[in-house]
Amino acid sequence: MSKEERERLQAKEQQKNPTGVLNSAITRAMTGSPDGGCLVNLLSIIIIVGIIILFKACAN
């Protein structure tokens, strides 16, 4: 399967399941293997920091 075909199938699946985008970003951030460029890295870091802040706020 070519990279273009894989990306097309992922985009189609993400349209059906919007939360899949978040799950995919979190998975890529935790495994350290983002597909995209700098924007994906930055977005992944922001998501993780946001989740940590949310947990700390709820714990207090």
mmCIF file of N, CA and C in Angstrom:
data_model
loop_
_atom_site.group_PDB
_atom_site.id
_atom_site.type_symbol
_atom_site.label_atom_id
_atom_site.label_comp_id
_atom_site.label_asym_id
_atom_site.label_seq_id
_atom_site.Cartn_x
_atom_site.Cartn_y
_atom_site.Cartn_z
ATOM 1 N N MET A 1 0.858 -1.170 0.000
ATOM 2 C CA MET A 1 0.000 0.000 0.000
ATOM 3 C C MET A 1 0.907 1.236 0.000
ATOM 4 N N SER A 2 0.648 2.146 -0.917
ATOM 5 C CA SER A 2 1.469 3.339 -1.018
ATOM 6 C C SER A 2 1.132 4.320 0.105
ATOM 7 N N LYS A 3 2.042 5.238 0.332
ATOM 8 C CA LYS A 3 1.848 6.230 1.395
ATOM 9 C C LYS A 3 0.653 7.126 1.079
ATOM 10 N N GLU A 4 0.481 7.477 -0.194
ATOM 11 C CA GLU A 4 -0.646 8.330 -0.578
ATOM 12 C C GLU A 4 -1.984 7.633 -0.330
ATOM 13 N N GLU A 5 -2.039 6.354 -0.659
ATOM 14 C CA GLU A 5 -3.273 5.600 -0.462
ATOM 15 C C GLU A 5 -3.585 5.461 1.032
ATOM 16 N N ARG A 6 -2.560 5.225 1.822
ATOM 17 C CA ARG A 6 -2.734 5.109 3.271
ATOM 18 C C ARG A 6 -3.243 6.431 3.856
ATOM 19 N N GLU A 7 -2.663 7.550 3.413
ATOM 20 C CA GLU A 7 -3.104 8.857 3.899
ATOM 21 C C GLU A 7 -4.540 9.141 3.474
ATOM 22 N N ARG A 8 -4.900 8.741 2.260
ATOM 23 C CA ARG A 8 -6.266 8.948 1.778
ATOM 24 C C ARG A 8 -7.259 8.155 2.610
ATOM 25 N N LEU A 9 -6.912 6.914 2.924
ATOM 26 C CA LEU A 9 -7.792 6.087 3.747
ATOM 27 C C LEU A 9 -7.900 6.639 5.171
ATOM 28 N N GLN A 10 -6.799 7.143 5.711
ATOM 29 C CA GLN A 10 -6.836 7.733 7.049
ATOM 30 C C GLN A 10 -7.712 8.972 7.067
ATOM 31 N N ALA A 11 -7.608 9.800 6.040
ATOM 32 C CA ALA A 11 -8.442 11.007 5.973
ATOM 33 C C ALA A 11 -9.918 10.642 5.866
ATOM 34 N N LYS A 12 -10.222 9.614 5.088
ATOM 35 C CA LYS A 12 -11.611 9.167 4.938
ATOM 36 C C LYS A 12 -12.148 8.642 6.267
ATOM 37 N N GLU A 13 -11.341 7.890 6.994
ATOM 38 C CA GLU A 13 -11.752 7.348 8.290
ATOM 39 C C GLU A 13 -11.934 8.467 9.315
ATOM 40 N N GLN A 14 -11.075 9.473 9.269
ATOM 41 C CA GLN A 14 -11.176 10.569 10.216
ATOM 42 C C GLN A 14 -12.424 11.401 9.978
ATOM 43 N N GLN A 15 -12.901 11.454 8.735
ATOM 44 C CA GLN A 15 -14.148 12.162 8.461
ATOM 45 C C GLN A 15 -15.326 11.427 9.079
ATOM 46 N N LYS A 16 -15.264 10.110 9.097
ATOM 47 C CA LYS A 16 -16.335 9.313 9.697
ATOM 48 C C LYS A 16 -16.281 9.377 11.217
ATOM 49 N N ASN A 17 -15.081 9.493 11.775
ATOM 50 C CA ASN A 17 -14.886 9.444 13.224
ATOM 51 C C ASN A 17 -14.016 10.634 13.654
ATOM 52 N N PRO A 18 -14.632 11.781 13.977
ATOM 53 C CA PRO A 18 -13.839 12.970 14.329
ATOM 54 C C PRO A 18 -12.939 12.786 15.541
ATOM 55 N N THR A 19 -13.322 11.957 16.487
ATOM 56 C CA THR A 19 -12.458 11.758 17.655
ATOM 57 C C THR A 19 -11.222 10.950 17.295
ATOM 58 N N GLY A 20 -11.244 10.313 16.135
ATOM 59 C CA GLY A 20 -10.071 9.581 15.675
ATOM 60 C C GLY A 20 -8.881 10.493 15.459
ATOM 61 N N VAL A 21 -9.136 11.745 15.101
ATOM 62 C CA VAL A 21 -8.052 12.711 14.910
ATOM 63 C C VAL A 21 -7.330 12.931 16.220
ATOM 64 N N LEU A 22 -8.085 13.125 17.290
ATOM 65 C CA LEU A 22 -7.487 13.340 18.606
ATOM 66 C C LEU A 22 -6.724 12.100 19.059
ATOM 67 N N ASN A 23 -7.350 10.937 18.910
ATOM 68 C CA ASN A 23 -6.687 9.696 19.301
ATOM 69 C C ASN A 23 -5.408 9.485 18.513
ATOM 70 N N SER A 24 -5.458 9.777 17.234
ATOM 71 C CA SER A 24 -4.282 9.619 16.380
ATOM 72 C C SER A 24 -3.166 10.571 16.804
ATOM 73 N N ALA A 25 -3.520 11.813 17.096
ATOM 74 C CA ALA A 25 -2.514 12.792 17.516
ATOM 75 C C ALA A 25 -1.879 12.394 18.838
ATOM 76 N N ILE A 26 -2.693 11.930 19.777
ATOM 77 C CA ILE A 26 -2.158 11.523 21.078
ATOM 78 C C ILE A 26 -1.249 10.308 20.924
ATOM 79 N N THR A 27 -1.658 9.361 20.102
ATOM 80 C CA THR A 27 -0.843 8.164 19.885
ATOM 81 C C THR A 27 0.492 8.521 19.256
ATOM 82 N N ARG A 28 0.462 9.377 18.237
ATOM 83 C CA ARG A 28 1.712 9.787 17.592
ATOM 84 C C ARG A 28 2.607 10.549 18.568
ATOM 85 N N ALA A 29 2.005 11.368 19.421
ATOM 86 C CA ALA A 29 2.798 12.137 20.383
ATOM 87 C C ALA A 29 3.450 11.219 21.412
ATOM 88 N N MET A 30 2.722 10.221 21.880
ATOM 89 C CA MET A 30 3.265 9.332 22.906
ATOM 90 C C MET A 30 4.295 8.364 22.348
ATOM 91 N N THR A 31 4.143 7.957 21.095
ATOM 92 C CA THR A 31 5.117 7.042 20.504
ATOM 93 C C THR A 31 6.301 7.786 19.923
ATOM 94 N N GLY A 32 6.156 9.101 19.735
ATOM 95 C CA GLY A 32 7.254 9.892 19.203
ATOM 96 C C GLY A 32 7.442 9.726 17.718
ATOM 97 N N SER A 33 6.380 9.377 16.999
ATOM 98 C CA SER A 33 6.511 9.178 15.555
ATOM 99 C C SER A 33 5.452 9.943 14.775
ATOM 100 N N PRO A 34 5.489 11.262 14.830
ATOM 101 C CA PRO A 34 4.510 12.026 14.058
ATOM 102 C C PRO A 34 4.765 11.928 12.565
ATOM 103 N N ASP A 35 3.697 11.925 11.767
ATOM 104 C CA ASP A 35 3.803 11.808 10.326
ATOM 105 C C ASP A 35 4.096 13.145 9.670
ATOM 106 N N GLY A 36 3.493 14.184 10.196
ATOM 107 C CA GLY A 36 3.562 15.476 9.536
ATOM 108 C C GLY A 36 4.822 16.234 9.868
ATOM 109 N N GLY A 37 4.725 17.529 9.796
ATOM 110 C CA GLY A 37 5.877 18.363 10.057
ATOM 111 C C GLY A 37 5.825 18.989 11.424
ATOM 112 N N CYS A 38 6.302 20.182 11.475
ATOM 113 C CA CYS A 38 6.414 20.911 12.741
ATOM 114 C C CYS A 38 5.049 21.173 13.363
ATOM 115 N N LEU A 39 4.047 21.439 12.541
ATOM 116 C CA LEU A 39 2.714 21.744 13.052
ATOM 117 C C LEU A 39 2.135 20.564 13.830
ATOM 118 N N VAL A 40 2.345 19.356 13.335
ATOM 119 C CA VAL A 40 1.838 18.170 14.026
ATOM 120 C C VAL A 40 2.560 17.993 15.352
ATOM 121 N N ASN A 41 3.866 18.216 15.357
ATOM 122 C CA ASN A 41 4.627 18.119 16.611
ATOM 123 C C ASN A 41 4.117 19.124 17.624
ATOM 124 N N LEU A 42 3.934 20.346 17.184
ATOM 125 C CA LEU A 42 3.470 21.400 18.070
ATOM 126 C C LEU A 42 2.076 21.101 18.599
ATOM 127 N N LEU A 43 1.184 20.659 17.736
ATOM 128 C CA LEU A 43 -0.176 20.330 18.145
ATOM 129 C C LEU A 43 -0.179 19.171 19.144
ATOM 130 N N SER A 44 0.642 18.181 18.918
ATOM 131 C CA SER A 44 0.721 17.038 19.833
ATOM 132 C C SER A 44 1.185 17.474 21.216
ATOM 133 N N ILE A 45 2.173 18.326 21.265
ATOM 134 C CA ILE A 45 2.685 18.809 22.546
ATOM 135 C C ILE A 45 1.624 19.635 23.267
ATOM 136 N N ILE A 46 0.925 20.489 22.527
ATOM 137 C CA ILE A 46 -0.121 21.319 23.131
ATOM 138 C C ILE A 46 -1.238 20.444 23.701
ATOM 139 N N ILE A 47 -1.616 19.393 22.985
ATOM 140 C CA ILE A 47 -2.668 18.493 23.458
ATOM 141 C C ILE A 47 -2.235 17.806 24.758
ATOM 142 N N ILE A 48 -1.016 17.307 24.799
ATOM 143 C CA ILE A 48 -0.534 16.601 25.989
ATOM 144 C C ILE A 48 -0.458 17.553 27.176
ATOM 145 N N VAL A 49 0.067 18.757 26.962
ATOM 146 C CA VAL A 49 0.151 19.739 28.047
ATOM 147 C C VAL A 49 -1.248 20.111 28.527
ATOM 148 N N GLY A 50 -2.188 20.268 27.601
ATOM 149 C CA GLY A 50 -3.567 20.584 27.974
ATOM 150 C C GLY A 50 -4.192 19.498 28.825
ATOM 151 N N ILE A 51 -3.946 18.250 28.481
ATOM 152 C CA ILE A 51 -4.489 17.133 29.255
ATOM 153 C C ILE A 51 -3.881 17.105 30.654
ATOM 154 N N ILE A 52 -2.582 17.351 30.749
ATOM 155 C CA ILE A 52 -1.925 17.372 32.056
ATOM 156 C C ILE A 52 -2.494 18.495 32.925
ATOM 157 N N ILE A 53 -2.672 19.672 32.340
ATOM 158 C CA ILE A 53 -3.244 20.812 33.090
ATOM 159 C C ILE A 53 -4.668 20.486 33.543
ATOM 160 N N LEU A 54 -5.439 19.861 32.671
ATOM 161 C CA LEU A 54 -6.811 19.480 33.012
ATOM 162 C C LEU A 54 -6.840 18.504 34.188
ATOM 163 N N PHE A 55 -5.961 17.501 34.166
ATOM 164 C CA PHE A 55 -5.918 16.550 35.266
ATOM 165 C C PHE A 55 -5.508 17.220 36.568
ATOM 166 N N LYS A 56 -4.526 18.112 36.516
ATOM 167 C CA LYS A 56 -4.100 18.809 37.729
ATOM 168 C C LYS A 56 -5.205 19.698 38.279
ATOM 169 N N ALA A 57 -5.929 20.362 37.395
ATOM 170 C CA ALA A 57 -7.027 21.236 37.831
ATOM 171 C C ALA A 57 -8.150 20.430 38.477
ATOM 172 N N CYS A 58 -8.443 19.270 37.927
ATOM 173 C CA CYS A 58 -9.510 18.435 38.477
ATOM 174 C C CYS A 58 -9.092 17.746 39.774
ATOM 175 N N ALA A 59 -7.821 17.528 39.948
ATOM 176 C CA ALA A 59 -7.334 16.852 41.162
ATOM 177 C C ALA A 59 -7.425 17.775 42.368
ATOM 178 N N ASN A 60 -7.338 19.076 42.145
ATOM 179 C CA ASN A 60 -7.388 20.017 43.268
ATOM 180 C C ASN A 60 -8.784 20.368 43.517
#
